Amino acid sequence: IITKSPSDQFETSVQASLGSFDQSKIRAHTNIPVTDSLAVSASAFYNREESYYNGTFNGHELPPEISKGARVKAKWAPTDYFDFTAAGFALKQTGSASFFVLNSDPSPILGAAIQPNDSYKGDLSSPVYSDIDNRVLYGQANVYLDPFDIKLLASDQRIDVGFGYDYDGSSVDLVGFEAKKQYADVQSME
């Protein structure tokens, strides 16, 4: 995904939509030229949607799928030969996502222990969730020379992830997996 760079044109936009399964989406973007050589832009979004599955996990109702995030970006271009862009981004996603999977056709080996679920309605015994928190800071410096260009890139990213998954896909407590605190802390420069 390539996001729009700050520019020398003032602009603001807001978009909203509603859809099936109580889906609501909103996003906003603004670009503000601060001076002739400096511009700042900001974007944010919020999406919410109920699951198309009907069921419970570990005695709890399925949570809505929620994604929200924001980005701020600044670009400084003091000459035609040099510019520098710095940005920060945050994203948070929660819900059961694709981890709520129902076993509608148990194997003959476990068929006596597991009753088949409907493809879209059922109950699971293990916690089923997805939780993602992502934060990124990055910068890019560009030098434009006649025969070639030079780009310097750097970033610092932290991703925290938690999830739960009912492996047998049934209300019988056989096999479930849960990873409460997984993370990646990544820095790059090129």
XYZ file of C-alpha atoms in Angstrom:
190
model
C 0.000 0.000 0.000
C 1.355 3.398 -0.956
C -0.248 6.230 0.946
C -0.566 9.709 -0.490
C 2.389 11.984 0.276
C 1.751 15.433 1.752
C 1.512 18.054 -0.987
C 1.176 21.792 -1.512
C -2.611 21.493 -2.031
C -5.047 21.828 0.889
C -7.595 19.022 0.892
C -9.905 17.236 3.305
C -12.204 14.283 2.701
C -14.520 12.158 4.820
C -16.155 8.931 3.679
C -18.714 6.789 5.502
C -20.646 3.675 4.549
C -23.050 1.135 6.056
C -23.464 -2.487 5.007
C -24.687 -5.950 5.906
C -24.004 -7.447 9.355
C -24.186 -3.980 10.984
C -21.091 -2.949 9.068
C -20.024 0.663 9.457
C -16.945 2.259 7.965
C -15.622 5.767 8.260
C -12.394 7.305 7.097
C -11.037 10.809 6.966
C -8.006 12.436 5.385
C -6.605 15.939 5.451
C -3.568 17.552 3.853
C -2.305 20.920 5.057
C 0.480 22.863 3.338
C 2.181 24.620 6.270
C 4.763 26.577 4.251
C 6.035 26.493 0.660
C 8.405 23.660 1.613
C 6.516 21.824 4.406
C 3.225 19.918 4.280
C 1.497 17.628 6.774
C -1.220 15.059 6.176
C -3.264 12.917 8.532
C -5.603 10.001 7.903
C -7.765 7.882 10.194
C -10.281 5.080 9.802
C -12.700 3.026 11.895
C -14.443 -0.153 10.678
C -16.918 -2.260 12.671
C -18.843 -5.344 11.596
C -20.740 -8.145 13.308
C -19.683 -11.694 12.471
C -21.670 -13.574 9.850
C -21.343 -16.589 12.168
C -23.899 -17.119 14.905
C -22.488 -18.816 17.969
C -20.464 -18.729 21.135
C -16.980 -19.691 22.232
C -16.139 -20.744 25.775
C -19.572 -19.418 26.825
C -19.042 -15.942 25.276
C -20.845 -14.293 22.365
C -18.778 -13.532 19.282
C -17.315 -10.023 19.469
C -17.641 -7.591 16.576
C -14.734 -7.225 14.150
C -13.184 -3.811 14.816
C -10.304 -2.179 12.938
C -9.096 1.326 13.651
C -5.996 3.213 12.721
C -4.357 6.542 12.046
C -1.387 7.909 10.156
C 0.416 11.253 10.310
C 2.940 12.161 7.629
C 5.104 15.272 7.133
C 7.121 16.146 4.032
C 9.813 18.806 3.891
C 11.131 19.759 0.438
C 13.429 22.813 0.821
C 14.893 22.432 -2.713
C 14.173 20.646 -5.978
C 17.092 18.330 -5.174
C 16.155 17.124 -1.681
C 13.099 16.093 0.343
C 12.499 14.310 3.639
C 9.349 12.510 4.748
C 8.631 11.280 8.299
C 5.527 9.371 9.340
C 3.890 7.446 12.132
C 1.162 4.822 11.866
C -0.947 2.915 14.394
C -3.389 0.056 13.761
C -5.578 -1.932 16.172
C -7.713 -4.922 15.112
C -9.869 -7.064 17.392
C -12.483 -9.766 16.931
C -12.707 -13.471 16.245
C -11.763 -13.008 12.576
C -11.174 -16.273 10.755
C -10.403 -18.125 14.004
C -14.100 -19.000 14.573
C -14.229 -22.183 12.478
C -16.983 -24.731 13.010
C -16.498 -28.449 12.430
C -19.484 -29.385 10.274
C -18.086 -32.793 9.253
C -16.158 -34.505 12.114
C -13.907 -37.428 11.224
C -15.280 -40.930 11.901
C -12.593 -41.409 14.580
C -13.980 -38.555 16.717
C -17.530 -38.653 15.375
C -18.918 -40.127 18.582
C -17.366 -37.351 20.711
C -18.017 -34.416 18.370
C -21.461 -33.498 17.110
C -21.393 -31.655 13.758
C -22.007 -27.927 13.797
C -23.896 -26.034 11.134
C -21.456 -24.226 8.824
C -22.469 -20.800 10.217
C -24.010 -21.565 13.619
C -22.477 -23.388 16.566
C -20.577 -23.341 19.804
C -16.875 -23.783 20.473
C -15.232 -24.742 23.762
C -11.948 -22.800 23.525
C -11.322 -19.039 23.438
C -11.488 -17.734 19.861
C -10.121 -14.256 19.209
C -7.649 -12.166 17.294
C -5.958 -9.059 18.704
C -3.400 -7.098 16.662
C -1.682 -3.874 17.702
C 0.793 -2.417 15.194
C 2.840 0.794 15.510
C 5.288 2.073 12.896
C 7.602 5.073 12.635
C 9.449 5.619 9.390
C 11.383 8.166 7.394
C 12.673 8.621 3.870
C 15.263 11.076 2.548
C 15.596 11.608 -1.203
C 18.430 13.310 -3.073
C 17.732 13.965 -6.751
C 20.895 14.183 -8.848
C 21.085 14.534 -12.612
C 22.314 11.029 -13.478
C 20.655 9.186 -10.530
C 18.649 9.507 -7.299
C 19.602 8.461 -3.773
C 17.038 7.193 -1.240
C 17.670 6.537 2.435
C 14.931 4.621 4.288
C 14.547 3.813 7.986
C 11.735 2.330 10.068
C 10.908 1.131 13.566
C 7.950 -1.238 13.933
C 6.334 -3.001 16.870
C 3.609 -5.597 16.328
C 1.807 -7.249 19.262
C -0.464 -10.194 18.470
C -2.693 -12.434 20.536
C -5.043 -15.127 19.307
C -7.087 -18.105 20.374
C -8.197 -20.984 18.164
C -10.440 -24.009 18.811
C -8.667 -26.642 16.718
C -11.375 -29.322 16.872
C -14.099 -26.787 15.972
C -16.647 -28.158 18.430
C -18.221 -27.617 21.829
C -16.165 -30.543 23.178
C -12.992 -29.374 24.909
C -10.431 -31.450 22.966
C -7.783 -29.220 21.358
C -7.379 -25.441 21.488
C -4.444 -23.093 21.023
C -3.879 -19.689 22.561
C -1.004 -17.249 22.130
C -1.564 -14.334 24.469
C 1.600 -12.319 23.894
C 3.418 -12.673 20.596
C 5.359 -9.726 19.238
C 7.870 -8.529 16.683
C 10.106 -5.518 17.254
C 11.721 -4.695 13.895
C 14.040 -1.918 12.780
C 15.275 -1.422 9.225
C 17.547 0.928 7.355
C 18.614 0.945 3.721
